[in-house]
Amino acid sequence: MSQISSFQIDNYLPFMRDVVRCEQSLHELNLMWRIIESSAKMNCPLEAKSILPTMAATRDGFNRLEKELVLSLVQEKVATVFNEIGTKAKYVIDILVRNLYERTADVGFLATDRELCSFVAGVGGSVEDIRLRLRAYRSKYTVYDEIILLDVHGNVLVQINQETPIEGSLDPLIHETIASDDYVETYRHTDLRPNKDKALIYSKRMLHPDTGAVIGILCLCFNFVEEMAGIFQSHRDPSLRSVMLLLDQNQQVIETSDPRWIPVGAVVPVNHDAQSGLMIYGGREYLVATFKANGYQGYMGPDGWQGQVMTPVDIAFTGQETSALKSLDAKVARGLLSHAQSFCPPLYEVMTAASTIRRVVWNGQVMTVGQTGELFKLKTILDQISETGTRSNELFAQSINDLYETVLASRLQDSEFMSHLLVDLLDRNLYERSDDCRWWAVTPELRVALASGKVDVASVSRITEILNYINQLYTVYTRIFVYDKQGLIIASTNSVDENGSIIGTTIDDVTLNEVLSLRNEQQYYVSPFEPSSIYQDNPTYIYHAAIMSPDGADAVGGIGIVFDATPEFNAMLLGGIAENQSIKAFYVDRQAKIISSTDPFRPVGSTLDIDPDLLRLPNGKSASRIVIRDGHYCILGCSVSNGYREFKVTDGYKEDVIAVVYDAFGEVRNHFSSGNDSASIIRSDSTQSSDPEFATFFVDETLFALEAEIVLEALSASEISSVSIGSRSERVGVIAVQHDGKGHNYVWVYDLSYLLSGVPSVVDSNSQVIVIMCGQHKIGLLVGALHSVAQFNQTQISMTPLANDKRGNLIKWIIKANEGNLFIQCVDVDFLLRMLTNPFDPVKQQ
């Protein structure tokens, strides 16, 4: 989505109550900083001279953050809505196009059906026999609500729907179809469907079975309204805050998820480029996302059709209360947040800006530590700085959490949408396979040949010819084969492979018994997803249907169609994730056995490591969560199949498949700079101005302190320059510091985390360098987020058990704050100096 400019914020801000509250709080704090600065200038200008530049920097930083934070919050919320409606708009058109692609194959195949062609040519079959045959086709391919055969003059020879009888047609599609070698796709009003405003018809000319002359036309009428209602129902917004539309090339609504909201025939604005501007329809402002079809197997769908979703701006940001962070382990949440720069740059920028202001406030408190005399007049000002700084930190933490929550909720939602699409694509695709096997099983030549009990060479040749023709049209199958009542395979496409010919081999007893027990042509059997010798020993589904005797009394054999599972399932997964390299997608069964995978390290047949609770989700349900996988933070989304039309719903077939997607966001970090914890407040028991003051900060997630009087300033860790000389692991580089206003000098920077635990720090937007005076030398300590500067009563400070050890210890004191509920470890700088200066590395810094 394109970025929102600052002047566009006003279009959205009135509808984001939580962002408005944040903006008001930021404005109030900004005003408070201005008042403090003005008070210092008026009441003690000389004493405040040293701190005024710091306060001015705070004010400037607040001005920038106020704009950046509000802009980022608005951008992410708008992006979340655009992602949602854009994803659904894309699904509307892509799912439809995949469905209609199957229709183009159907009409091409059925138009060559020998019985139908013989009837239209006037050389065989009765009207009732052909009507029964067409109804048998319709009973399997239930997406059609009418099938019509016409002669070349448009006279209706037979139709299956006798409730709306028609005698003939003058529609131009008659001549267009007769003149074309290919199918013709028509969507408009037609006299072929007089009871409909518009109809979607696939027509194909039919040829004489002997002479090849054009003799008539087959029309398959797609139940378009019912199909679109199903798509809308499956992928609609549960909160009903948006309307899903199918548009034509003129931006006119073809179908709508809510005709009371936006009716069929309405002309609406479109937004192909995902521009963030609002669009007006019917006097109301909308966020709009529009997508044209990507196409499927080269088929682009009806010319100019597009999917669109519209949501009014006044309700677009309501009903989105989420709890992604609350349900997430705190350490995982902070670890994932440390990768903000990669997965959400605006969030990273806000965190960096907030960290900068915290550092400025912290430095302001450090500057006047221990000052007496005239500078003591600053006490009131400093108290105000401390109080306002704490309030600022609390607001930063909450605002960052809000933005973080928005980003995570959006990604979790996206993962659910994606998994839902993937499992929907699978169900819709396999529905067609169940139709195909049953229809081809009723091919008259197959029934007659197998019923004879002894199939001769000529019959085998004719059966093979039929199977080859089918397989050329339906390339999703690697093999189509026919077997007799004993399970002996008598004919097959692609009959020879590296294992030899399958002709003369037999199918397994379990499959044969299941097929022969099928009682009618509506039933079918699907083998378990497991390796098969007739699929090069790879796992797949093989769809079987019984071939019944001509009188329909007994099963005389069967037909098997070998689904090309490896590339077909993989294509579904890659198409659903848009070939995004960071996302891995899977189809698994209820036991987590992998059916298809885009992860080369988790092949088909292996078991996916996934929470058993997700494997028990009910049919049609989705879930998402944040997990750790392969040492990375990932967002997981999964959805359980729910069938399509009668497939897996009422046809007796049960085979649950779960689509799972993982979106990786960065390596797991067990040690990182803590940021949001800096909002916690230290309540001191100090009552004397002479009580010691300590500068506090985080290393990893633990609070530490230094005697404030030795602290010179804090600088951003991003200013560290690495150097090649020296080999000490704890030394991470040098940083420039200003010396008495006389220009910059450099000091060594040491990683305090490494000195404390041997684990290197992870540098992120919260990381800081605290510059301290060690005797006559300055050094920098790499730490995490800064906290505050506070005074403590001597009774709150106690020695650690190892403090009297002759060898010494890096942690000499423990400060018990907040009535003993908060422990702060105090670094012994003398011991630190001895660690680092043995001998001390001379650096020209004076």
PDB file of N, CA and C in Angstrom, residues 225 320 383 442 725:
ATOM      1  N   VAL A 225     -24.931 -17.236 -10.032  1.00  0.00           N
ATOM      2  CA  VAL A 225     -25.388 -16.549  -8.821  1.00  0.00           C
ATOM      3  C   VAL A 225     -25.112 -17.396  -7.591  1.00  0.00           C
ATOM      4  N   GLN A 320     -12.135  -3.933  15.956  1.00  0.00           N
ATOM      5  CA  GLN A 320     -10.847  -4.567  15.709  1.00  0.00           C
ATOM      6  C   GLN A 320     -10.052  -4.788  16.992  1.00  0.00           C
ATOM      7  N   ASP A 383      12.845  17.993  39.134  1.00  0.00           N
ATOM      8  CA  ASP A 383      11.751  17.129  39.582  1.00  0.00           C
ATOM      9  C   ASP A 383      10.666  17.055  38.514  1.00  0.00           C
ATOM     10  N   VAL A 442     -19.498 -43.647 -16.833  1.00  0.00           N
ATOM     11  CA  VAL A 442     -20.760 -43.958 -17.513  1.00  0.00           C
ATOM     12  C   VAL A 442     -20.625 -43.900 -19.031  1.00  0.00           C
ATOM     13  N   ILE A 725      41.692  -3.111  15.041  1.00  0.00           N
ATOM     14  CA  ILE A 725      42.780  -3.402  15.961  1.00  0.00           C
ATOM     15  C   ILE A 725      42.229  -3.929  17.277  1.00  0.00           C
TER      16      ILE A 725
END
